Amino acid sequence: MSESKLKQQRAEYSVGVGMPCLATIPWQTALALARTTHAAASVGVPINMHVVANSSLVTIARDVILENYLAGSEQFLFWIDSDIAWLPEDFFRVLRLTKDLGVVAGAYPLKREPAECIVNLTEPQTVDSRSGCVAVDGMGLGFTCLRRDVVEAFAASKE
């Protein structure tokens, strides 16, 4: 396969990362973000950061980020909380699954003892044999990827 054809296919995975944050982010988050953007660049996946810093209300910051994302052309919106860490392979697995499923969230532990994840599972619980994903009724957006058509349909329903 030619290099230009490969880059065209990778451009299908253009990503806007939405990250509401305070004035600073933990070094673990910065390192995860640096490793992920480096890995993405090395395989030709463009990442654009949509950040709102110092907003006291995360809901308002997310609204601003969503508006900025919709004004752009990225094919995916990946919400990442500014206080978590991940591996690039986790990011890419969620991204690949989102291409097929539309919305995919990764569970992550809350910062409390004992460690726990908050995921509201649907009943009955079934695991998709192809993706390994389970349907949920709700969970946090802290590591969630959405395909553009899903974001646009949601935004249109709120007009």
mmCIF file of C-alpha atoms in Angstrom:
data_model
loop_
_atom_site.group_PDB
_atom_site.id
_atom_site.type_symbol
_atom_site.label_atom_id
_atom_site.label_comp_id
_atom_site.label_asym_id
_atom_site.label_seq_id
_atom_site.Cartn_x
_atom_site.Cartn_y
_atom_site.Cartn_z
ATOM 1 C CA MET A 1 0.000 0.000 0.000
ATOM 2 C CA SER A 2 1.341 3.443 -0.905
ATOM 3 C CA GLU A 3 2.293 5.881 1.834
ATOM 4 C CA SER A 4 -0.264 8.458 0.616
ATOM 5 C CA LYS A 5 -3.061 5.843 0.704
ATOM 6 C CA LEU A 6 -2.028 4.831 4.238
ATOM 7 C CA LYS A 7 -2.063 8.480 5.379
ATOM 8 C CA GLN A 8 -5.527 8.970 3.849
ATOM 9 C CA GLN A 9 -6.835 6.008 5.830
ATOM 10 C CA ARG A 10 -5.234 7.275 9.030
ATOM 11 C CA ALA A 11 -6.774 10.721 8.475
ATOM 12 C CA GLU A 12 -10.143 8.994 8.931
ATOM 13 C CA TYR A 13 -9.099 8.791 12.567
ATOM 14 C CA SER A 14 -8.590 12.542 13.109
ATOM 15 C CA VAL A 15 -9.260 13.223 16.775
ATOM 16 C CA GLY A 16 -10.246 16.225 18.832
ATOM 17 C CA VAL A 17 -9.294 15.708 22.465
ATOM 18 C CA GLY A 18 -11.597 17.588 24.834
ATOM 19 C CA MET A 19 -10.014 18.305 28.201
ATOM 20 C CA PRO A 20 -11.513 20.706 30.716
ATOM 21 C CA CYS A 21 -8.819 21.397 33.313
ATOM 22 C CA LEU A 22 -7.679 23.622 36.143
ATOM 23 C CA ALA A 23 -4.585 25.834 35.827
ATOM 24 C CA THR A 24 -2.284 22.796 35.789
ATOM 25 C CA ILE A 25 -2.527 19.081 35.144
ATOM 26 C CA PRO A 26 -0.708 16.272 36.990
ATOM 27 C CA TRP A 27 2.564 15.073 35.495
ATOM 28 C CA GLN A 28 1.012 11.619 34.941
ATOM 29 C CA THR A 29 -1.673 13.129 32.695
ATOM 30 C CA ALA A 30 0.884 15.278 30.853
ATOM 31 C CA LEU A 31 3.078 12.221 30.250
ATOM 32 C CA ALA A 32 0.141 10.126 29.012
ATOM 33 C CA LEU A 33 -0.908 12.924 26.666
ATOM 34 C CA ALA A 34 2.649 13.393 25.352
ATOM 35 C CA ARG A 35 3.091 9.662 24.744
ATOM 36 C CA THR A 36 -0.289 9.420 23.013
ATOM 37 C CA THR A 37 0.246 12.415 20.733
ATOM 38 C CA HIS A 38 3.722 11.129 19.834
ATOM 39 C CA ALA A 39 2.342 7.672 18.996
ATOM 40 C CA ALA A 40 -0.479 9.226 16.962
ATOM 41 C CA ALA A 41 1.922 11.430 15.010
ATOM 42 C CA SER A 42 4.169 8.468 14.261
ATOM 43 C CA VAL A 43 1.285 6.638 12.540
ATOM 44 C CA GLY A 44 -0.249 9.720 10.904
ATOM 45 C CA VAL A 45 -3.295 10.191 13.154
ATOM 46 C CA PRO A 46 -3.895 13.933 13.647
ATOM 47 C CA ILE A 47 -4.857 15.082 17.142
ATOM 48 C CA ASN A 48 -6.175 18.550 17.928
ATOM 49 C CA MET A 49 -6.469 19.652 21.543
ATOM 50 C CA HIS A 50 -9.625 21.435 22.726
ATOM 51 C CA VAL A 51 -8.843 22.718 26.211
ATOM 52 C CA VAL A 52 -10.646 25.088 28.529
ATOM 53 C CA ALA A 53 -8.547 25.938 31.568
ATOM 54 C CA ASN A 54 -9.564 27.461 34.886
ATOM 55 C CA SER A 55 -13.301 27.027 34.412
ATOM 56 C CA SER A 56 -14.979 26.511 37.759
ATOM 57 C CA LEU A 57 -17.822 24.610 36.077
ATOM 58 C CA VAL A 58 -16.874 21.562 34.035
ATOM 59 C CA THR A 59 -20.266 21.608 32.289
ATOM 60 C CA ILE A 60 -19.598 25.078 30.864
ATOM 61 C CA ALA A 61 -16.065 24.076 29.842
ATOM 62 C CA ARG A 62 -17.460 21.003 28.072
ATOM 63 C CA ASP A 63 -20.009 23.170 26.230
ATOM 64 C CA VAL A 64 -17.221 25.448 24.960
ATOM 65 C CA ILE A 65 -15.096 22.467 23.943
ATOM 66 C CA LEU A 66 -18.054 20.882 22.148
ATOM 67 C CA GLU A 67 -18.722 24.105 20.235
ATOM 68 C CA ASN A 68 -15.045 24.319 19.200
ATOM 69 C CA TYR A 69 -15.006 20.665 18.152
ATOM 70 C CA LEU A 70 -18.151 21.045 16.027
ATOM 71 C CA ALA A 71 -16.582 24.052 14.256
ATOM 72 C CA GLY A 72 -13.649 21.837 13.223
ATOM 73 C CA SER A 73 -13.388 18.739 11.080
ATOM 74 C CA GLU A 74 -12.053 15.997 13.358
ATOM 75 C CA GLN A 75 -13.891 12.700 12.973
ATOM 76 C CA PHE A 76 -13.814 11.806 16.684
ATOM 77 C CA LEU A 77 -14.185 13.668 19.976
ATOM 78 C CA PHE A 78 -12.262 12.013 22.808
ATOM 79 C CA TRP A 79 -13.151 13.351 26.251
ATOM 80 C CA ILE A 80 -10.291 12.901 28.720
ATOM 81 C CA ASP A 81 -10.352 14.080 32.326
ATOM 82 C CA SER A 82 -7.337 16.184 33.232
ATOM 83 C CA ASP A 83 -6.455 14.082 36.274
ATOM 84 C CA ILE A 84 -6.147 10.562 34.853
ATOM 85 C CA ALA A 85 -3.361 8.617 33.171
ATOM 86 C CA TRP A 86 -3.585 6.024 30.392
ATOM 87 C CA LEU A 87 -1.423 4.166 27.923
ATOM 88 C CA PRO A 88 -1.413 5.039 24.210
ATOM 89 C CA GLU A 89 -2.667 1.540 23.408
ATOM 90 C CA ASP A 90 -5.741 2.179 25.604
ATOM 91 C CA PHE A 91 -6.437 5.377 23.663
ATOM 92 C CA PHE A 92 -6.103 3.622 20.292
ATOM 93 C CA ARG A 93 -8.238 0.644 21.332
ATOM 94 C CA VAL A 94 -11.093 2.937 22.384
ATOM 95 C CA LEU A 95 -10.647 4.968 19.184
ATOM 96 C CA ARG A 96 -10.787 1.872 16.922
ATOM 97 C CA LEU A 97 -13.865 0.535 18.711
ATOM 98 C CA THR A 98 -15.590 3.922 18.423
ATOM 99 C CA LYS A 99 -15.261 3.823 14.637
ATOM 100 C CA ASP A 100 -17.616 0.819 14.641
ATOM 101 C CA LEU A 101 -19.734 1.435 17.748
ATOM 102 C CA GLY A 102 -20.204 5.218 17.752
ATOM 103 C CA VAL A 103 -19.535 5.758 21.480
ATOM 104 C CA VAL A 104 -17.038 3.894 23.652
ATOM 105 C CA ALA A 105 -16.007 4.695 27.218
ATOM 106 C CA GLY A 106 -13.170 3.240 29.219
ATOM 107 C CA ALA A 107 -13.764 2.645 32.906
ATOM 108 C CA TYR A 108 -11.171 4.112 35.255
ATOM 109 C CA PRO A 109 -10.809 4.075 39.038
ATOM 110 C CA LEU A 110 -11.975 6.996 41.134
ATOM 111 C CA LYS A 111 -9.374 8.587 43.360
ATOM 112 C CA ARG A 112 -10.558 7.198 46.666
ATOM 113 C CA GLU A 113 -10.003 4.222 48.916
ATOM 114 C CA PRO A 114 -10.999 1.587 48.303
ATOM 115 C CA ALA A 115 -10.552 2.098 44.556
ATOM 116 C CA GLU A 116 -13.747 1.690 42.581
ATOM 117 C CA CYS A 117 -15.174 2.435 39.149
ATOM 118 C CA ILE A 118 -18.638 3.872 38.699
ATOM 119 C CA VAL A 119 -20.395 2.160 35.825
ATOM 120 C CA ASN A 120 -24.171 1.730 35.635
ATOM 121 C CA LEU A 121 -24.586 -1.522 33.735
ATOM 122 C CA THR A 122 -27.653 -2.378 31.698
ATOM 123 C CA GLU A 123 -29.637 -5.485 32.514
ATOM 124 C CA PRO A 124 -29.163 -8.132 31.316
ATOM 125 C CA GLN A 125 -25.398 -7.770 31.037
ATOM 126 C CA THR A 126 -24.028 -9.155 27.807
ATOM 127 C CA VAL A 127 -20.521 -8.883 26.433
ATOM 128 C CA ASP A 128 -20.189 -8.223 22.715
ATOM 129 C CA SER A 129 -18.081 -11.171 21.572
ATOM 130 C CA ARG A 130 -16.425 -9.176 18.790
ATOM 131 C CA SER A 131 -15.454 -6.016 20.697
ATOM 132 C CA GLY A 132 -15.412 -7.168 24.317
ATOM 133 C CA CYS A 133 -17.616 -4.177 25.214
ATOM 134 C CA VAL A 134 -20.683 -4.168 27.441
ATOM 135 C CA ALA A 135 -23.658 -1.825 27.190
ATOM 136 C CA VAL A 136 -24.062 0.649 30.055
ATOM 137 C CA ASP A 137 -26.837 2.932 31.218
ATOM 138 C CA GLY A 138 -24.317 5.544 32.293
ATOM 139 C CA MET A 139 -20.803 6.358 33.438
ATOM 140 C CA GLY A 140 -18.395 9.280 33.562
ATOM 141 C CA LEU A 141 -17.035 10.937 30.430
ATOM 142 C CA GLY A 142 -13.438 10.845 31.723
ATOM 143 C CA PHE A 143 -12.150 8.534 28.973
ATOM 144 C CA THR A 144 -14.898 8.490 26.337
ATOM 145 C CA CYS A 145 -14.689 8.690 22.556
ATOM 146 C CA LEU A 146 -17.551 9.664 20.234
ATOM 147 C CA ARG A 147 -17.819 9.514 16.457
ATOM 148 C CA ARG A 148 -18.667 12.857 14.787
ATOM 149 C CA ASP A 149 -22.090 11.739 13.502
ATOM 150 C CA VAL A 150 -23.119 10.814 17.052
ATOM 151 C CA VAL A 151 -21.953 14.187 18.403
ATOM 152 C CA GLU A 152 -23.748 16.066 15.612
ATOM 153 C CA ALA A 153 -26.991 14.133 16.141
ATOM 154 C CA PHE A 154 -26.858 14.854 19.877
ATOM 155 C CA ALA A 155 -26.142 18.554 19.288
ATOM 156 C CA ALA A 156 -29.006 18.782 16.761
ATOM 157 C CA SER A 157 -31.421 17.279 19.297
ATOM 158 C CA LYS A 158 -30.625 20.133 21.716
ATOM 159 C CA GLU A 159 -31.355 22.998 19.287
#
